[in-house]
Amino acid sequence: MAVTYEELTSAQKAAIALISFGTELSAEVLKDLSETELEKITVEIANLKDVPSEIEEQVIKECYDIYMARKYISQGGVDYARSVLEKAVGRTRAVDLLKKLESSLTTTGFDLLKGIDPKQLAQYFQGEHPQTISLVLTQLNAQQASAVLTELPAELQAEVAYRVATMEKISPEILKQIETTLDSYFGSSGTRDLSVSGGTKTIADILNLVETSAEKNILQALEAEDAELAADIKNMMFVFEDIVLLDDRAIQRILREVETKDLSVALKAANEEVKRKIFANVSERVSVMIKEEMEYMGPMRLSDVESAQQRIVETIRRLEEQGQIVVSGRGGKEDIVV
């Protein structure tokens, strides 16, 4: 690599940083990039040859400095960050770091909502159209969106949930109109490029975190409106790998309802954690029998494995709805057994 650190582009620095971070952490970063950004950085990663250790160190240091600058800003604002950074890295470097963050410092209507109490947000939504409410919920994280959904009137919860589940891409212009309204109401200004995509996964993530009574109310209403959509949402709320969230007693109860052949097929593509959880809850004889059957089956179509896993998931959902098992670990719901 013949270029100096000063000659590196932002994309090249990002590529060097991602290689330094390792595959697991890099994958987490890459999945949040846009298609254009992903393509640009992927090309740079592919083109990277030998990077001198001193350049790699400079890139990592810049990443760290920017991270700390963001942290200082969140703790006490830009002036506080500038003061701390000037003492840590000098005035010139501090100004440079803050300039790099300048484009992301403006707080907008949707950004402001992240610090607002869910009850206040629910009150703000009084009289708003369900579509507007659903659009705003998709801009919040699942934890906050679930809290807001819980605070809405019962008759409005299912309507909003349905609109989130069936929502497609919305134009940035419409979102900016809503954001302008939020800006004026909550006392901020500014715009940013926005797009929103709802869908069954979005509402499943939200429903996983709402109170149990609200979840049941919403799912029952959705079932009456669109049974197929409700089934899709339910299935996404608990996937086969979530078996590790169940306690041993629940696993044993489920296994009494599941055919051994379905279990053997389902475990063909399961991760080691799931396999350990299952084998820990069957006798040694049954464990040996399942393993032998898995080996005897040989290669199988992924679609057949997924179908077997889905049948087990449906059994789990049915037993949960009947109150025979409790699914714990999904976002902090209280698991109350009576």
mmCIF file of N, CA and C in Angstrom, residues 57-120:
data_model
loop_
_atom_site.group_PDB
_atom_site.id
_atom_site.type_symbol
_atom_site.label_atom_id
_atom_site.label_comp_id
_atom_site.label_asym_id
_atom_site.label_seq_id
_atom_site.Cartn_x
_atom_site.Cartn_y
_atom_site.Cartn_z
ATOM 1 N N GLU A 57 -2.757 1.452 12.831
ATOM 2 C CA GLU A 57 -2.861 2.046 14.161
ATOM 3 C C GLU A 57 -3.493 3.440 14.111
ATOM 4 N N GLN A 58 -3.128 4.222 13.089
ATOM 5 C CA GLN A 58 -3.690 5.571 12.947
ATOM 6 C C GLN A 58 -5.192 5.516 12.674
ATOM 7 N N VAL A 59 -5.604 4.550 11.836
ATOM 8 C CA VAL A 59 -7.028 4.389 11.523
ATOM 9 C C VAL A 59 -7.807 4.004 12.775
ATOM 10 N N ILE A 60 -7.281 3.036 13.526
ATOM 11 C CA ILE A 60 -7.955 2.585 14.748
ATOM 12 C C ILE A 60 -8.040 3.728 15.758
ATOM 13 N N LYS A 61 -6.973 4.519 15.852
ATOM 14 C CA LYS A 61 -6.972 5.661 16.776
ATOM 15 C C LYS A 61 -8.037 6.677 16.384
ATOM 16 N N GLU A 62 -8.176 6.923 15.069
ATOM 17 C CA GLU A 62 -9.198 7.873 14.620
ATOM 18 C C GLU A 62 -10.592 7.351 14.957
ATOM 19 N N CYS A 63 -10.819 6.052 14.756
ATOM 20 C CA CYS A 63 -12.110 5.449 15.111
ATOM 21 C C CYS A 63 -12.393 5.644 16.597
ATOM 22 N N TYR A 64 -11.364 5.416 17.414
ATOM 23 C CA TYR A 64 -11.524 5.562 18.862
ATOM 24 C C TYR A 64 -11.827 7.013 19.227
ATOM 25 N N ASP A 65 -11.083 7.946 18.610
ATOM 26 C CA ASP A 65 -11.284 9.368 18.914
ATOM 27 C C ASP A 65 -12.699 9.820 18.552
ATOM 28 N N ILE A 66 -13.193 9.351 17.402
ATOM 29 C CA ILE A 66 -14.547 9.718 16.973
ATOM 30 C C ILE A 66 -15.586 9.112 17.916
ATOM 31 N N TYR A 67 -15.335 7.865 18.339
ATOM 32 C CA TYR A 67 -16.241 7.220 19.293
ATOM 33 C C TYR A 67 -16.316 8.023 20.596
ATOM 34 N N MET A 68 -15.137 8.433 21.101
ATOM 35 C CA MET A 68 -15.102 9.196 22.344
ATOM 36 C C MET A 68 -15.763 10.563 22.177
ATOM 37 N N ALA A 69 -15.572 11.179 21.001
ATOM 38 C CA ALA A 69 -16.206 12.475 20.741
ATOM 39 C C ALA A 69 -17.724 12.350 20.804
ATOM 40 N N ARG A 70 -18.249 11.297 20.192
ATOM 41 C CA ARG A 70 -19.704 11.057 20.243
ATOM 42 C C ARG A 70 -20.161 10.853 21.683
ATOM 43 N N LYS A 71 -19.358 10.124 22.439
ATOM 44 C CA LYS A 71 -19.704 9.849 23.835
ATOM 45 C C LYS A 71 -19.743 11.148 24.639
ATOM 46 N N TYR A 72 -18.748 12.020 24.447
ATOM 47 C CA TYR A 72 -18.715 13.285 25.166
ATOM 48 C C TYR A 72 -19.909 14.166 24.788
ATOM 49 N N ILE A 73 -20.269 14.153 23.487
ATOM 50 C CA ILE A 73 -21.414 14.949 23.025
ATOM 51 C C ILE A 73 -22.700 14.477 23.699
ATOM 52 N N SER A 74 -22.867 13.149 23.766
ATOM 53 C CA SER A 74 -24.089 12.608 24.390
ATOM 54 C C SER A 74 -24.131 12.907 25.884
ATOM 55 N N GLN A 75 -22.946 13.009 26.510
ATOM 56 C CA GLN A 75 -22.899 13.267 27.955
ATOM 57 C C GLN A 75 -23.171 14.731 28.303
ATOM 58 N N GLY A 76 -22.655 15.651 27.485
ATOM 59 C CA GLY A 76 -22.791 17.058 27.886
ATOM 60 C C GLY A 76 -22.921 18.050 26.756
ATOM 61 N N GLY A 77 -23.139 17.566 25.530
ATOM 62 C CA GLY A 77 -23.303 18.480 24.410
ATOM 63 C C GLY A 77 -21.979 18.802 23.721
ATOM 64 N N VAL A 78 -22.078 19.607 22.659
ATOM 65 C CA VAL A 78 -20.926 19.909 21.818
ATOM 66 C C VAL A 78 -19.856 20.694 22.576
ATOM 67 N N ASP A 79 -20.275 21.700 23.361
ATOM 68 C CA ASP A 79 -19.303 22.527 24.090
ATOM 69 C C ASP A 79 -18.511 21.689 25.086
ATOM 70 N N TYR A 80 -19.195 20.803 25.787
ATOM 71 C CA TYR A 80 -18.516 19.921 26.735
ATOM 72 C C TYR A 80 -17.535 19.012 26.004
ATOM 73 N N ALA A 81 -17.979 18.452 24.855
ATOM 74 C CA ALA A 81 -17.118 17.572 24.068
ATOM 75 C C ALA A 81 -15.877 18.306 23.593
ATOM 76 N N ARG A 82 -16.078 19.532 23.125
ATOM 77 C CA ARG A 82 -14.946 20.320 22.632
ATOM 78 C C ARG A 82 -13.927 20.553 23.753
ATOM 79 N N SER A 83 -14.429 20.908 24.938
ATOM 80 C CA SER A 83 -13.558 21.190 26.074
ATOM 81 C C SER A 83 -12.737 19.961 26.461
ATOM 82 N N VAL A 84 -13.398 18.803 26.556
ATOM 83 C CA VAL A 84 -12.713 17.572 26.953
ATOM 84 C C VAL A 84 -11.723 17.137 25.879
ATOM 85 N N LEU A 85 -12.142 17.227 24.610
ATOM 86 C CA LEU A 85 -11.276 16.798 23.514
ATOM 87 C C LEU A 85 -10.041 17.675 23.389
ATOM 88 N N GLU A 86 -10.208 18.976 23.593
ATOM 89 C CA GLU A 86 -9.057 19.882 23.502
ATOM 90 C C GLU A 86 -7.990 19.517 24.533
ATOM 91 N N LYS A 87 -8.443 19.126 25.726
ATOM 92 C CA LYS A 87 -7.488 18.715 26.766
ATOM 93 C C LYS A 87 -6.845 17.380 26.427
ATOM 94 N N ALA A 88 -7.622 16.508 25.752
ATOM 95 C CA ALA A 88 -7.128 15.154 25.476
ATOM 96 C C ALA A 88 -6.246 15.087 24.236
ATOM 97 N N VAL A 89 -6.662 15.768 23.143
ATOM 98 C CA VAL A 89 -5.946 15.615 21.876
ATOM 99 C C VAL A 89 -5.479 16.935 21.275
ATOM 100 N N GLY A 90 -5.743 18.040 21.954
ATOM 101 C CA GLY A 90 -5.336 19.340 21.432
ATOM 102 C C GLY A 90 -6.451 20.010 20.646
ATOM 103 N N ARG A 91 -6.356 21.339 20.532
ATOM 104 C CA ARG A 91 -7.437 22.119 19.914
ATOM 105 C C ARG A 91 -7.639 21.769 18.442
ATOM 106 N N THR A 92 -6.558 21.651 17.674
ATOM 107 C CA THR A 92 -6.673 21.382 16.236
ATOM 108 C C THR A 92 -7.358 20.052 15.980
ATOM 109 N N ARG A 93 -6.905 19.020 16.711
ATOM 110 C CA ARG A 93 -7.493 17.684 16.541
ATOM 111 C C ARG A 93 -8.950 17.667 16.995
ATOM 112 N N ALA A 94 -9.265 18.380 18.061
ATOM 113 C CA ALA A 94 -10.637 18.439 18.570
ATOM 114 C C ALA A 94 -11.571 19.049 17.535
ATOM 115 N N VAL A 95 -11.143 20.161 16.925
ATOM 116 C CA VAL A 95 -11.953 20.826 15.894
ATOM 117 C C VAL A 95 -12.158 19.894 14.708
ATOM 118 N N ASP A 96 -11.117 19.178 14.324
ATOM 119 C CA ASP A 96 -11.194 18.249 13.191
ATOM 120 C C ASP A 96 -12.200 17.133 13.468
ATOM 121 N N LEU A 97 -12.147 16.572 14.666
ATOM 122 C CA LEU A 97 -13.068 15.487 15.027
ATOM 123 C C LEU A 97 -14.515 15.964 15.041
ATOM 124 N N LEU A 98 -14.747 17.140 15.611
ATOM 125 C CA LEU A 98 -16.112 17.656 15.686
ATOM 126 C C LEU A 98 -16.652 18.006 14.313
ATOM 127 N N LYS A 99 -15.764 18.440 13.407
ATOM 128 C CA LYS A 99 -16.202 18.722 12.036
ATOM 129 C C LYS A 99 -16.682 17.438 11.357
ATOM 130 N N LYS A 100 -15.973 16.349 11.604
ATOM 131 C CA LYS A 100 -16.356 15.068 11.006
ATOM 132 C C LYS A 100 -17.714 14.590 11.526
ATOM 133 N N LEU A 101 -18.042 15.000 12.733
ATOM 134 C CA LEU A 101 -19.325 14.593 13.320
ATOM 135 C C LEU A 101 -20.436 15.602 13.071
ATOM 136 N N GLU A 102 -20.091 16.726 12.470
ATOM 137 C CA GLU A 102 -21.026 17.842 12.345
ATOM 138 C C GLU A 102 -22.337 17.445 11.691
ATOM 139 N N SER A 103 -22.261 16.642 10.653
ATOM 140 C CA SER A 103 -23.480 16.303 9.902
ATOM 141 C C SER A 103 -24.453 15.462 10.711
ATOM 142 N N SER A 104 -23.939 14.803 11.760
ATOM 143 C CA SER A 104 -24.834 13.946 12.555
ATOM 144 C C SER A 104 -25.224 14.568 13.885
ATOM 145 N N LEU A 105 -24.869 15.845 14.093
ATOM 146 C CA LEU A 105 -25.151 16.478 15.385
ATOM 147 C C LEU A 105 -26.539 17.088 15.471
ATOM 148 N N THR A 106 -27.192 17.323 14.327
ATOM 149 C CA THR A 106 -28.503 17.969 14.348
ATOM 150 C C THR A 106 -29.554 17.002 14.858
ATOM 151 N N THR A 107 -30.290 17.406 15.851
ATOM 152 C CA THR A 107 -31.363 16.581 16.389
ATOM 153 C C THR A 107 -32.658 16.912 15.678
ATOM 154 N N THR A 108 -33.299 15.892 15.144
ATOM 155 C CA THR A 108 -34.518 16.101 14.368
ATOM 156 C C THR A 108 -35.732 15.592 15.130
ATOM 157 N N GLY A 109 -36.905 15.807 14.535
ATOM 158 C CA GLY A 109 -38.144 15.404 15.189
ATOM 159 C C GLY A 109 -38.152 13.958 15.633
ATOM 160 N N PHE A 110 -37.796 13.044 14.724
ATOM 161 C CA PHE A 110 -37.793 11.632 15.078
ATOM 162 C C PHE A 110 -36.722 11.325 16.115
ATOM 163 N N ASP A 111 -35.561 11.989 16.004
ATOM 164 C CA ASP A 111 -34.506 11.771 16.998
ATOM 165 C C ASP A 111 -34.973 12.205 18.384
ATOM 166 N N LEU A 112 -35.703 13.307 18.447
ATOM 167 C CA LEU A 112 -36.187 13.823 19.724
ATOM 168 C C LEU A 112 -37.105 12.830 20.433
ATOM 169 N N LEU A 113 -37.875 12.074 19.662
ATOM 170 C CA LEU A 113 -38.843 11.155 20.246
ATOM 171 C C LEU A 113 -38.181 10.096 21.112
ATOM 172 N N LYS A 114 -36.903 9.797 20.815
ATOM 173 C CA LYS A 114 -36.222 8.730 21.532
ATOM 174 C C LYS A 114 -36.008 9.055 23.000
ATOM 175 N N GLY A 115 -36.144 10.339 23.366
ATOM 176 C CA GLY A 115 -35.986 10.708 24.768
ATOM 177 C C GLY A 115 -37.289 11.067 25.445
ATOM 178 N N ILE A 116 -38.420 10.857 24.754
ATOM 179 C CA ILE A 116 -39.731 11.256 25.285
ATOM 180 C C ILE A 116 -40.402 10.083 25.993
ATOM 181 N N ASP A 117 -41.061 10.356 27.080
ATOM 182 C CA ASP A 117 -41.776 9.328 27.829
ATOM 183 C C ASP A 117 -42.889 8.729 26.966
ATOM 184 N N PRO A 118 -43.032 7.390 26.926
ATOM 185 C CA PRO A 118 -44.057 6.741 26.103
ATOM 186 C C PRO A 118 -45.474 7.246 26.374
ATOM 187 N N LYS A 119 -45.778 7.575 27.646
ATOM 188 C CA LYS A 119 -47.118 8.073 27.971
ATOM 189 C C LYS A 119 -47.361 9.427 27.318
ATOM 190 N N GLN A 120 -46.329 10.258 27.284
ATOM 191 C CA GLN A 120 -46.449 11.567 26.640
ATOM 192 C C GLN A 120 -46.639 11.404 25.133
#
